[in-house]
XYZ file of N, CA and C in Angstrom:
831
model
N 29.487 47.628 32.672
C 30.800 48.204 32.472
C 31.754 47.286 31.744
N 31.259 46.181 31.178
C 32.109 45.244 30.451
C 31.874 45.354 28.956
N 32.843 44.900 28.196
C 32.671 44.859 26.743
C 31.570 43.866 26.391
N 30.894 44.127 25.274
C 29.762 43.282 24.886
C 30.192 41.845 24.644
N 31.465 41.630 24.296
C 31.925 40.270 24.038
C 31.788 39.362 25.254
N 31.755 39.950 26.449
C 31.601 39.138 27.648
C 30.211 38.489 27.705
N 29.297 38.982 26.917
C 27.934 38.445 26.906
C 27.697 37.553 25.695
N 28.789 37.137 25.032
C 28.687 36.301 23.840
C 29.417 34.986 24.107
N 28.824 33.838 23.756
C 29.516 32.557 23.932
C 30.830 32.538 23.152
N 31.824 31.848 23.681
C 33.145 31.820 23.037
C 33.059 31.379 21.579
N 32.272 30.325 21.312
C 32.207 29.793 19.949
C 31.567 30.773 18.980
N 30.729 31.698 19.503
C 30.015 32.629 18.621
C 30.745 33.952 18.428
N 31.840 34.207 19.187
C 32.482 35.513 19.126
C 33.056 35.856 17.751
N 33.723 34.928 17.051
C 34.246 35.289 15.722
C 33.143 35.749 14.771
N 31.983 35.053 14.787
C 30.879 35.446 13.911
C 30.339 36.814 14.276
N 30.193 37.071 15.578
C 29.719 38.382 16.019
C 30.708 39.479 15.613
N 31.993 39.182 15.724
C 33.007 40.183 15.367
C 32.918 40.540 13.886
N 32.702 39.534 13.036
C 32.585 39.816 11.601
C 31.352 40.664 11.313
N 30.253 40.343 11.961
C 29.033 41.112 11.741
C 29.194 42.549 12.229
N 29.880 42.711 13.358
C 30.097 44.053 13.891
C 30.988 44.871 12.937
N 32.001 44.214 12.371
C 32.888 44.908 11.438
C 32.138 45.337 10.183
N 31.220 44.462 9.707
C 30.418 44.826 8.529
C 29.560 46.050 8.822
N 29.001 46.090 10.023
C 28.157 47.221 10.392
C 28.981 48.519 10.454
N 30.171 48.442 11.004
C 30.979 49.646 11.157
C 31.441 50.201 9.818
N 31.557 49.324 8.814
C 31.949 49.824 7.486
C 30.819 50.620 6.846
N 29.570 50.268 7.150
C 28.416 51.021 6.623
C 27.357 51.083 7.715
N 27.532 52.021 8.674
C 26.633 52.081 9.838
C 25.275 52.682 9.527
N 24.319 51.817 9.118
C 22.931 52.242 8.925
C 22.058 51.331 9.794
N 20.878 51.821 10.141
C 19.968 51.048 10.990
C 19.573 49.743 10.305
N 19.799 48.638 10.981
C 19.463 47.335 10.392
C 19.583 46.253 11.455
N 18.990 45.089 11.194
C 19.176 43.974 12.132
C 20.571 43.390 11.956
N 21.134 42.930 13.004
C 22.464 42.328 12.961
C 22.355 40.871 12.546
N 23.086 40.520 11.489
C 23.111 39.121 11.050
C 21.759 38.603 10.640
N 21.037 39.355 9.821
C 19.707 38.928 9.385
C 19.768 37.523 8.786
N 18.843 36.672 9.219
C 18.789 35.303 8.716
C 19.732 34.349 9.433
N 20.516 34.845 10.403
C 21.445 33.987 11.139
C 20.967 33.820 12.587
N 21.442 32.737 13.207
C 21.137 32.520 14.623
C 22.207 33.189 15.466
N 21.799 34.145 16.280
C 22.716 34.825 17.185
C 22.463 34.354 18.607
N 23.539 34.274 19.392
C 23.429 33.794 20.764
C 24.007 34.807 21.732
N 23.440 34.827 22.943
C 23.982 35.640 24.031
C 24.050 34.764 25.273
N 24.712 35.301 26.326
C 24.863 34.562 27.578
C 24.056 35.207 28.692
N 23.415 34.351 29.501
C 22.776 34.837 30.714
C 23.824 34.946 31.826
N 23.414 35.484 32.951
C 24.339 35.614 34.080
C 24.871 34.255 34.540
N 24.011 33.205 34.405
C 24.448 31.882 34.857
C 25.316 31.167 33.828
N 25.601 31.840 32.680
C 26.470 31.257 31.669
C 25.750 30.471 30.599
N 24.419 30.297 30.712
C 23.676 29.554 29.685
C 23.426 30.439 28.470
N 23.469 29.824 27.293
C 23.271 30.564 26.047
C 21.800 30.583 25.675
N 21.369 31.650 25.006
C 19.984 31.747 24.540
C 19.962 32.529 23.227
N 18.985 32.262 22.349
C 18.926 32.930 21.044
C 18.458 34.382 21.199
N 19.040 35.255 20.411
C 18.685 36.676 20.470
C 18.537 37.239 19.067
N 17.826 38.334 19.008
C 17.727 39.151 17.792
C 18.261 40.538 18.173
N 19.171 41.099 17.363
C 19.815 42.371 17.698
C 19.548 43.386 16.588
N 18.936 44.505 16.969
C 18.743 45.598 16.025
C 19.756 46.702 16.310
N 20.488 47.143 15.287
C 21.537 48.151 15.456
C 21.108 49.471 14.826
N 21.231 50.532 15.600
C 20.887 51.865 15.095
C 22.049 52.820 15.401
N 22.714 53.400 14.378
C 23.808 54.350 14.630
C 23.263 55.718 15.058
N 23.953 56.343 15.979
C 23.576 57.680 16.455
C 24.796 58.594 16.312
N 24.696 59.591 15.447
C 25.799 60.522 15.215
C 25.754 61.640 16.261
N 26.886 61.892 16.932
C 27.002 62.967 17.930
C 28.311 63.717 17.657
N 28.455 64.914 18.244
C 29.732 65.635 18.077
C 30.930 64.837 18.567
N 30.684 63.897 19.487
C 31.796 63.106 20.021
C 32.075 61.862 19.192
N 31.286 61.639 18.124
C 31.505 60.467 17.289
C 30.229 59.662 17.105
N 30.368 58.480 16.565
C 29.226 57.604 16.281
C 29.028 56.629 17.433
N 27.790 56.640 17.940
C 27.394 55.688 18.961
C 26.400 54.684 18.327
N 26.265 53.556 18.956
C 25.348 52.539 18.428
C 24.378 52.116 19.530
N 23.074 52.186 19.196
C 22.046 51.672 20.101
C 21.704 50.251 19.639
N 21.941 49.294 20.508
C 21.646 47.899 20.175
C 20.420 47.444 20.959
N 19.362 47.088 20.249
C 18.141 46.560 20.882
C 18.206 45.039 20.806
N 18.337 44.415 21.974
C 18.527 42.962 22.028
C 17.236 42.313 22.550
N 16.707 41.393 21.766
C 15.445 40.724 22.108
C 15.711 39.239 22.354
N 15.258 38.748 23.501
C 15.358 37.319 23.823
C 14.339 36.547 22.977
N 14.814 35.602 22.156
C 13.935 34.850 21.253
C 13.531 33.487 21.814
N 13.873 33.212 23.068
C 13.616 31.868 23.609
C 12.148 31.477 23.478
N 11.254 32.367 23.923
C 9.819 32.052 23.874
C 9.346 31.885 22.438
N 9.842 32.770 21.554
C 9.424 32.688 20.157
C 9.875 31.367 19.531
N 11.106 30.947 19.837
C 11.602 29.686 19.286
C 10.791 28.503 19.813
N 10.395 28.573 21.086
C 9.574 27.501 21.640
C 8.238 27.411 20.921
N 7.651 28.585 20.635
C 6.374 28.606 19.913
C 6.558 28.049 18.506
N 7.647 28.448 17.843
C 7.908 27.964 16.485
C 8.098 26.455 16.476
N 8.828 25.953 17.480
C 9.050 24.512 17.553
C 7.736 23.773 17.808
N 6.916 24.306 18.710
C 5.625 23.670 18.996
C 4.734 23.676 17.759
N 4.760 24.798 17.024
C 3.966 24.896 15.797
C 4.447 23.885 14.765
N 5.773 23.764 14.643
C 6.339 22.814 13.685
C 5.977 21.385 14.062
N 6.054 21.071 15.350
C 5.705 19.724 15.795
C 4.227 19.435 15.565
N 3.374 20.445 15.802
C 1.933 20.270 15.574
C 1.649 20.014 14.103
N 2.363 20.746 13.224
C 2.176 20.560 11.785
C 2.633 19.168 11.362
N 3.783 18.738 11.888
C 4.269 17.400 11.550
C 3.307 16.334 12.045
N 2.754 16.543 13.249
C 1.785 15.598 13.788
C 0.532 15.534 12.924
N 0.068 16.702 12.464
C -1.113 16.745 11.603
C -0.855 16.021 10.283
N 0.336 16.224 9.712
C 0.674 15.556 8.446
C 0.765 14.048 8.644
N 1.374 13.602 9.764
C 1.453 12.165 10.045
C 0.057 11.570 10.162
N -0.835 12.283 10.844
C -2.207 11.813 11.022
C -2.929 11.700 9.681
N -2.803 12.738 8.839
C -3.486 12.722 7.547
C -2.963 11.600 6.656
N -1.646 11.376 6.692
C -1.078 10.279 5.899
C -1.598 8.937 6.380
N -1.699 8.777 7.710
C -2.183 7.515 8.270
C -3.630 7.265 7.870
N -4.481 8.278 7.977
C -5.891 8.123 7.608
C -6.025 7.770 6.126
N -5.275 8.461 5.273
C -5.354 8.196 3.833
C -4.889 6.781 3.522
N -3.805 6.357 4.162
C -3.264 5.015 3.919
C -4.245 3.941 4.354
N -4.828 4.096 5.541
C -5.772 3.102 6.035
C -7.015 3.037 5.154
N -7.523 4.202 4.773
C -8.748 4.244 3.967
C -8.553 3.502 2.652
N -7.413 3.739 2.001
C -7.141 3.091 0.715
C -6.918 1.596 0.905
N -6.109 1.232 1.906
C -5.781 -0.178 2.113
C -7.014 -1.013 2.431
N -7.867 -0.515 3.316
C -9.024 -1.306 3.728
C -10.020 -1.504 2.579
N -10.031 -0.568 1.641
C -10.955 -0.705 0.511
C -10.470 -1.766 -0.465
N -9.171 -1.783 -0.725
C -8.635 -2.626 -1.795
C -8.125 -3.987 -1.335
N -8.021 -4.215 -0.020
C -7.431 -5.457 0.470
C -8.321 -6.667 0.184
N -7.712 -7.803 -0.210
C -8.469 -9.056 -0.267
C -8.927 -9.437 1.135
N -10.043 -10.125 1.227
C -10.627 -10.443 2.523
C -9.658 -11.206 3.423
N -8.846 -12.086 2.834
C -7.929 -12.889 3.634
C -6.782 -12.111 4.251
N -6.554 -10.883 3.796
C -5.433 -10.090 4.310
C -5.882 -8.984 5.257
N -7.191 -8.892 5.492
C -7.719 -7.781 6.293
C -7.191 -7.818 7.726
N -7.187 -9.001 8.365
C -6.771 -9.077 9.772
C -5.321 -8.638 9.949
N -4.442 -9.093 9.043
C -3.034 -8.697 9.149
C -2.877 -7.195 8.972
N -3.667 -6.615 8.077
C -3.559 -5.167 7.860
C -4.101 -4.400 9.064
N -5.129 -4.946 9.713
C -5.671 -4.291 10.911
C -4.615 -4.290 12.015
N -3.929 -5.420 12.212
C -2.880 -5.469 13.236
C -1.787 -4.438 12.938
N -1.400 -4.350 11.692
C -0.386 -3.364 11.310
C -0.890 -1.954 11.581
N -2.169 -1.709 11.261
C -2.753 -0.378 11.480
C -2.794 -0.043 12.963
N -3.126 -1.026 13.804
C -3.148 -0.788 15.250
C -1.753 -0.393 15.744
N -0.731 -1.032 15.202
C 0.635 -0.677 15.571
C 0.993 0.733 15.131
N 0.573 1.107 13.920
C 0.840 2.461 13.432
C 0.165 3.499 14.334
N -1.072 3.201 14.730
C -1.807 4.127 15.606
C -1.098 4.238 16.951
N -0.714 3.081 17.513
C -0.043 3.090 18.804
C 1.248 3.893 18.778
N 2.042 3.711 17.721
C 3.313 4.435 17.624
C 3.080 5.920 17.380
N 2.115 6.258 16.537
C 1.865 7.659 16.196
C 1.348 8.444 17.391
N 0.475 7.827 18.188
C -0.165 8.545 19.297
C 0.415 8.181 20.664
N 1.463 7.364 20.702
C 2.081 7.031 21.972
C 1.205 6.195 22.878
N 0.431 5.272 22.299
C -0.496 4.424 23.058
C 0.178 3.081 23.334
N -0.166 2.454 24.463
C 0.496 1.209 24.869
C -0.161 -0.040 24.304
N -1.498 -0.073 24.257
C -2.203 -1.251 23.735
C -3.387 -0.795 22.894
N -3.540 -1.415 21.736
C -4.664 -1.098 20.839
C -5.367 -2.406 20.480
N -6.703 -2.394 20.528
C -7.477 -3.600 20.252
C -8.683 -3.273 19.378
N -8.913 -4.123 18.393
C -10.104 -4.041 17.541
C -10.877 -5.330 17.752
N -12.186 -5.233 18.070
C -12.950 -6.441 18.327
C -14.411 -6.265 17.925
N -15.076 -7.407 17.756
C -16.509 -7.426 17.475
C -17.284 -7.496 18.787
N -18.497 -6.939 18.784
C -19.408 -7.065 19.924
C -20.600 -7.895 19.464
N -20.720 -9.114 20.005
C -21.814 -10.001 19.604
C -23.100 -9.631 20.342
N -24.198 -10.220 19.878
C -25.502 -9.918 20.475
C -25.560 -10.300 21.950
N -24.818 -11.338 22.340
C -24.863 -11.782 23.739
C -23.890 -11.003 24.620
N -23.213 -10.003 24.048
C -22.314 -9.169 24.832
C -20.875 -9.632 24.860
N -20.579 -10.782 24.227
C -19.194 -11.242 24.216
C -18.374 -10.444 23.202
N -17.093 -10.282 23.509
C -16.178 -9.533 22.655
C -15.353 -10.545 21.866
N -15.609 -10.651 20.574
C -15.015 -11.718 19.779
C -14.073 -11.166 18.719
N -13.314 -12.105 18.124
C -12.383 -11.802 17.039
C -11.467 -10.640 17.363
N -10.860 -10.641 18.573
C -9.997 -9.510 18.913
C -8.701 -9.521 18.103
N -8.282 -8.353 17.689
C -6.996 -8.166 17.026
C -6.228 -7.144 17.851
N -5.036 -7.516 18.318
C -4.321 -6.695 19.283
C -2.963 -6.232 18.760
N -2.557 -5.081 19.274
C -1.167 -4.631 19.173
C -0.755 -4.148 20.550
N 0.432 -4.557 20.989
C 0.938 -4.186 22.304
C 2.352 -3.631 22.141
N 2.607 -2.516 22.774
C 3.943 -1.918 22.725
C 4.959 -2.854 23.378
N 6.162 -2.869 22.833
C 7.214 -3.722 23.377
C 7.460 -3.382 24.853
N 7.529 -4.429 25.654
C 7.746 -4.244 27.085
C 6.469 -4.130 27.890
N 5.318 -4.073 27.220
C 4.019 -3.983 27.896
C 3.400 -5.377 27.955
N 2.848 -5.804 29.105
C 2.234 -7.136 29.184
C 1.114 -7.278 28.152
N 0.998 -8.443 27.504
C -0.070 -8.654 26.527
C -1.429 -8.713 27.192
N -2.475 -8.677 26.362
C -3.836 -8.759 26.884
C -4.070 -10.120 27.529
N -4.801 -10.109 28.628
C -5.238 -11.336 29.275
C -6.563 -11.767 28.663
N -6.942 -13.012 28.911
C -8.207 -13.527 28.372
C -9.402 -12.713 28.864
N -9.311 -12.154 30.079
C -10.449 -11.408 30.610
C -10.698 -10.133 29.811
N -9.711 -9.728 28.983
C -9.902 -8.518 28.182
C -11.023 -8.709 27.168
N -11.327 -9.970 26.832
C -12.378 -10.254 25.849
C -13.669 -10.730 26.514
N -13.737 -10.732 27.828
C -14.934 -11.213 28.537
C -15.910 -10.062 28.725
N -17.031 -10.106 28.019
C -18.004 -9.021 28.085
C -18.589 -8.820 29.469
N -18.736 -9.930 30.236
C -19.336 -9.796 31.564
C -18.398 -9.113 32.552
N -17.142 -8.907 32.182
C -16.197 -8.222 33.055
C -16.198 -6.712 32.816
N -17.002 -6.270 31.844
C -17.085 -4.831 31.536
C -18.553 -4.389 31.446
N -19.372 -4.596 32.484
C -20.803 -4.262 32.384
C -21.041 -2.774 32.102
N -20.303 -1.900 32.761
C -20.482 -0.452 32.562
C -20.019 -0.026 31.174
N -18.805 -0.446 30.787
C -18.245 -0.044 29.502
C -19.059 -0.616 28.345
N -19.488 -1.863 28.473
C -20.242 -2.495 27.389
C -21.607 -1.826 27.216
N -22.238 -1.450 28.333
C -23.530 -0.770 28.245
C -23.379 0.572 27.525
N -22.317 1.296 27.842
C -22.069 2.575 27.167
C -21.800 2.356 25.676
N -20.990 1.345 25.372
C -20.658 1.072 23.969
C -21.908 0.710 23.169
N -22.806 -0.080 23.774
C -24.025 -0.480 23.069
C -24.914 0.721 22.766
N -24.785 1.771 23.585
C -25.546 2.997 23.320
C -24.808 3.910 22.344
N -23.661 3.443 21.880
C -22.884 4.247 20.942
C -22.083 5.346 21.608
N -21.858 5.226 22.927
C -21.136 6.256 23.664
C -19.652 5.898 23.780
N -18.801 6.896 23.639
C -17.371 6.698 23.797
C -17.027 6.508 25.268
N -16.171 5.521 25.562
C -15.699 5.300 26.928
C -14.335 5.972 27.057
N -14.234 6.913 27.961
C -12.999 7.678 28.081
C -12.746 8.016 29.552
N -11.600 7.598 30.069
C -11.243 7.998 31.427
C -9.729 8.106 31.555
N -9.303 9.035 32.397
C -7.888 9.274 32.654
C -7.386 8.412 33.799
N -8.235 8.215 34.802
C -7.845 7.463 35.996
C -8.906 6.420 36.306
N -8.503 5.323 36.907
C -9.462 4.284 37.301
C -10.482 4.811 38.293
N -10.153 5.880 38.997
C -11.106 6.470 39.941
C -12.344 7.003 39.228
N -12.247 7.239 37.915
C -13.376 7.765 37.160
C -14.330 6.671 36.692
N -13.938 5.400 36.859
C -14.793 4.280 36.442
C -15.801 4.016 37.548
N -17.108 4.194 37.292
C -18.102 4.110 38.362
C -18.428 2.682 38.816
N -18.265 1.696 37.933
C -18.676 0.328 38.283
C -17.476 -0.443 38.845
N -17.637 -1.071 40.005
C -16.500 -1.777 40.630
C -15.974 -2.946 39.797
N -16.874 -3.637 39.059
C -16.428 -4.783 38.258
C -15.513 -4.303 37.129
N -15.948 -3.271 36.410
C -15.101 -2.717 35.353
C -13.775 -2.237 35.923
N -13.861 -1.539 37.046
C -12.664 -0.949 37.633
C -11.639 -2.030 37.979
N -12.097 -3.130 38.582
C -11.182 -4.205 38.950
C -10.648 -4.930 37.722
N -11.471 -5.041 36.676
C -11.009 -5.681 35.451
C -9.903 -4.865 34.800
N -10.120 -3.560 34.696
C -9.078 -2.694 34.137
C -7.808 -2.780 34.974
N -7.966 -2.796 36.294
C -6.786 -2.861 37.180
C -6.043 -4.172 36.965
N -6.784 -5.284 36.823
C -6.151 -6.587 36.609
C -5.374 -6.620 35.297
N -5.824 -5.861 34.319
C -5.147 -5.797 33.023
C -3.992 -4.808 33.021
N -3.831 -4.078 34.114
C -2.763 -3.079 34.169
C -3.121 -1.787 33.477
N -4.392 -1.631 33.096
C -4.825 -0.439 32.379
C -4.971 0.736 33.336
N -4.422 1.872 32.950
C -4.511 3.069 33.800
C -5.414 4.134 33.179
N -5.440 4.200 31.856
C -6.325 5.136 31.146
C -6.814 4.452 29.886
N -8.031 4.773 29.481
C -8.622 4.098 28.322
C -9.467 5.047 27.494
N -9.424 4.807 26.181
C -10.360 5.436 25.251
C -10.899 4.324 24.366
N -12.211 4.090 24.408
C -12.848 3.056 23.593
C -13.911 3.708 22.719
N -13.807 3.478 21.418
C -14.727 4.092 20.454
C -15.582 2.994 19.821
N -16.900 3.021 20.058
C -17.770 1.996 19.463
C -17.915 2.195 17.963
N -18.135 1.091 17.250
C -18.273 1.116 15.798
C -19.672 0.615 15.435
N -20.419 1.439 14.733
C -21.800 1.096 14.373
C -21.901 0.764 12.897
N -22.710 -0.238 12.583
C -23.013 -0.620 11.202
C -24.530 -0.620 11.063
N -25.040 0.203 10.177
C -26.484 0.327 9.965
C -27.207 0.672 11.266
N -26.584 1.508 12.075
C -27.202 1.957 13.315
C -27.013 1.032 14.496
N -26.420 -0.143 14.288
C -26.196 -1.101 15.363
C -24.714 -1.177 15.696
N -24.393 -1.140 16.999
C -23.000 -1.243 17.420
C -22.538 -2.688 17.231
N -21.540 -2.855 16.346
C -21.054 -4.187 16.000
C -19.648 -4.453 16.514
N -18.961 -3.416 16.985
C -17.590 -3.605 17.438
C -17.072 -2.341 18.095
N -15.776 -2.333 18.355
C -15.168 -1.172 18.993
C -13.658 -1.223 18.783
N -13.041 -0.067 18.943
C -11.581 0.027 18.960
C -11.203 0.597 20.324
N -10.296 -0.097 21.024
C -9.937 0.297 22.382
C -8.453 0.678 22.439
N -8.184 1.802 23.079
C -6.817 2.296 23.230
C -6.505 2.397 24.727
N -5.474 1.692 25.182
C -5.143 1.634 26.605
C -3.765 2.222 26.887
N -3.659 2.888 28.043
C -2.366 3.328 28.555
C -2.018 2.484 29.767
N -0.786 1.983 29.797
C -0.323 1.130 30.890
C 0.822 1.789 31.654
N 1.735 2.437 30.932
C 2.925 3.024 31.569
C 2.565 4.181 32.491
N 1.563 4.941 32.127
C 1.179 6.108 32.927
C -0.248 6.490 32.574
N -0.858 7.310 33.409
C -2.188 7.831 33.108
C -2.091 8.854 31.974
N -3.200 9.043 31.296
C -3.209 9.974 30.167
C -4.535 10.723 30.113
N -4.437 12.025 29.922
C -5.627 12.831 29.673
C -5.848 12.888 28.166
N -7.008 12.415 27.734
C -7.296 12.346 26.301
C -7.845 13.703 25.854
N -6.990 14.518 25.258
C -7.428 15.846 24.838
C -8.406 15.726 23.672
N -9.298 16.714 23.488
C -10.338 16.639 22.442
C -9.777 16.405 21.043
N -8.621 16.996 20.733
C -8.057 16.830 19.395
C -7.653 15.380 19.144
N -7.018 14.754 20.139
C -6.618 13.355 19.990
C -7.839 12.455 19.873
N -8.861 12.712 20.692
C -10.094 11.907 20.635
C -10.726 12.017 19.248
N -10.796 13.231 18.710
C -11.397 13.409 17.391
C -10.586 12.695 16.311
N -9.268 12.777 16.402
C -8.431 12.098 15.410
C -8.633 10.589 15.465
N -8.694 10.042 16.666
C -8.886 8.601 16.792
C -10.286 8.186 16.342
N -11.258 9.077 16.495
C -12.603 8.776 15.975
C -12.583 8.701 14.449
N -11.849 9.607 13.828
C -11.736 9.585 12.367
C -11.104 8.268 11.910
N -10.034 7.859 12.606
C -9.377 6.599 12.254
C -10.321 5.419 12.505
N -11.083 5.480 13.611
C -12.011 4.391 13.930
C -13.060 4.213 12.840
N -13.398 5.300 12.146
C -14.383 5.197 11.064
C -13.905 4.228 9.985
N -12.577 4.196 9.754
C -12.043 3.248 8.771
C -12.256 1.814 9.239
N -12.111 1.576 10.552
C -12.368 0.239 11.093
C -13.859 -0.096 11.010
N -14.704 0.927 11.131
C -16.134 0.694 10.956
C -16.440 0.173 9.564
N -15.704 0.681 8.580
C -15.870 0.182 7.219
C -15.502 -1.288 7.112
N -14.484 -1.716 7.876
C -14.097 -3.126 7.875
C -15.224 -3.984 8.439
N -15.848 -3.512 9.531
C -16.971 -4.264 10.103
C -18.117 -4.373 9.109
N -18.412 -3.267 8.422
C -19.488 -3.292 7.432
C -19.180 -4.295 6.325
N -17.918 -4.321 5.921
C -17.520 -5.265 4.873
C -17.650 -6.702 5.361
N -17.229 -6.937 6.626
C -17.357 -8.282 7.178
C -18.816 -8.711 7.232
N -19.679 -7.793 7.657
C -21.105 -8.113 7.742
C -21.659 -8.454 6.362
N -21.237 -7.676 5.352
C -21.696 -7.952 3.988
C -21.175 -9.303 3.507
N -19.900 -9.616 3.825
C -19.335 -10.905 3.419
C -20.059 -12.059 4.096
N -20.385 -11.880 5.390
C -21.101 -12.938 6.104
C -22.502 -13.139 5.528
N -23.169 -12.044 5.176
C -24.506 -12.154 4.573
C -24.426 -12.865 3.232
N -23.394 -12.525 2.468
C -23.221 -13.172 1.165
C -22.944 -14.655 1.347
N -22.095 -14.997 2.336
C -21.782 -16.409 2.570
C -23.034 -17.179 2.976
N -23.865 -16.568 3.849
C -25.113 -17.240 4.245
C -26.044 -17.414 3.044
N -26.094 -16.385 2.204
C -26.960 -16.478 1.021
C -26.489 -17.594 0.084
N -25.170 -17.702 -0.114
C -24.642 -18.750 -0.985
C -24.910 -20.137 -0.409
N -24.779 -20.251 0.915
C -25.075 -21.533 1.571
C -26.539 -21.912 1.371
N -27.431 -20.913 1.504
C -28.856 -21.178 1.303
C -29.145 -21.572 -0.139
N -28.468 -20.912 -1.079
C -28.659 -21.260 -2.497
C -28.242 -22.708 -2.750
N -27.094 -23.101 -2.180
C -26.630 -24.480 -2.365
C -27.628 -25.471 -1.777
N -28.154 -25.122 -0.583
C -29.119 -26.013 0.060
C -30.371 -26.171 -0.803
N -30.857 -25.045 -1.324
C -32.050 -25.104 -2.166
C -31.789 -25.865 -3.464
N -30.559 -25.722 -3.989
C -30.226 -26.438 -5.227
C -30.260 -27.951 -4.992
N -29.719 -28.348 -3.814
C -29.725 -29.789 -3.506
C -31.158 -30.271 -3.345
N -32.012 -29.485 -2.671
C -33.417 -29.883 -2.494
C -34.115 -29.984 -3.836
N -33.840 -29.034 -4.744
C -34.461 -29.047 -6.057
C -34.032 -30.281 -6.848
N -32.715 -30.573 -6.794
C -32.239 -31.758 -7.502
C -32.882 -33.021 -6.951
N -33.040 -33.077 -5.629
C -33.678 -34.245 -5.011
C -35.118 -34.381 -5.454
N -35.831 -33.247 -5.480
C -37.238 -33.287 -5.916
C -37.344 -33.701 -7.375
N -36.413 -33.197 -8.204
C -36.427 -33.578 -9.622
C -36.247 -35.072 -9.799
N -35.303 -35.635 -8.999
C -35.110 -37.092 -9.081
C -36.372 -37.819 -8.638
């Protein structure tokens, strides 16, 4: 029994009045304020977005208007979620492209600094607390770690690189299996579980990196502030990014082989010169 203006926020009433006046000058069926954001009030006084369709009805008593009002709250939430998903996808694609190009063209002496920067980009993009890239040696030790830690998060302890403190995780990594858990309760081995707890780790995703079929390293992503469920889409995206780090390991292996070959050549050259003398 109230005028429709009682259901319109004070700040929006002048705009609604202008739109209503335009409709009354030429009353034909159409949406009200097409392309504009219209607002209405709930009983509790909160505003929400609406879409209003106006249809004039001619009667002997004059012109009446049927207004079909649709609450757009759910639709706007879906649109916002879709927009955020698209932005997230674009950020991910840009990151993958940037890493792929950088790792190919970087001089060997700048690779470690670029890896640290990349770990930070990954951490910020995916909301991760600690990111680590490391080699896995034949004896099970975790060497040459490169870390990024979110501000305010405790840095890695020395035990983070001790292979004997992760018997379960290391065995899985050597088989090329991804280590993924949301809660420490999901870690079956007590030694691993206590090591993660000592590091403050609450959830982890570790992706092994293989070179020529052999696991040579891994990239580890840790959550410290809270537990995290690693959804399939995030896991797949991080696997794609990890492939770029796998290329770095392959390059390192090739550089080490070349260095050993050059050392052997020098040794043989010295032996040859000695024999010639």
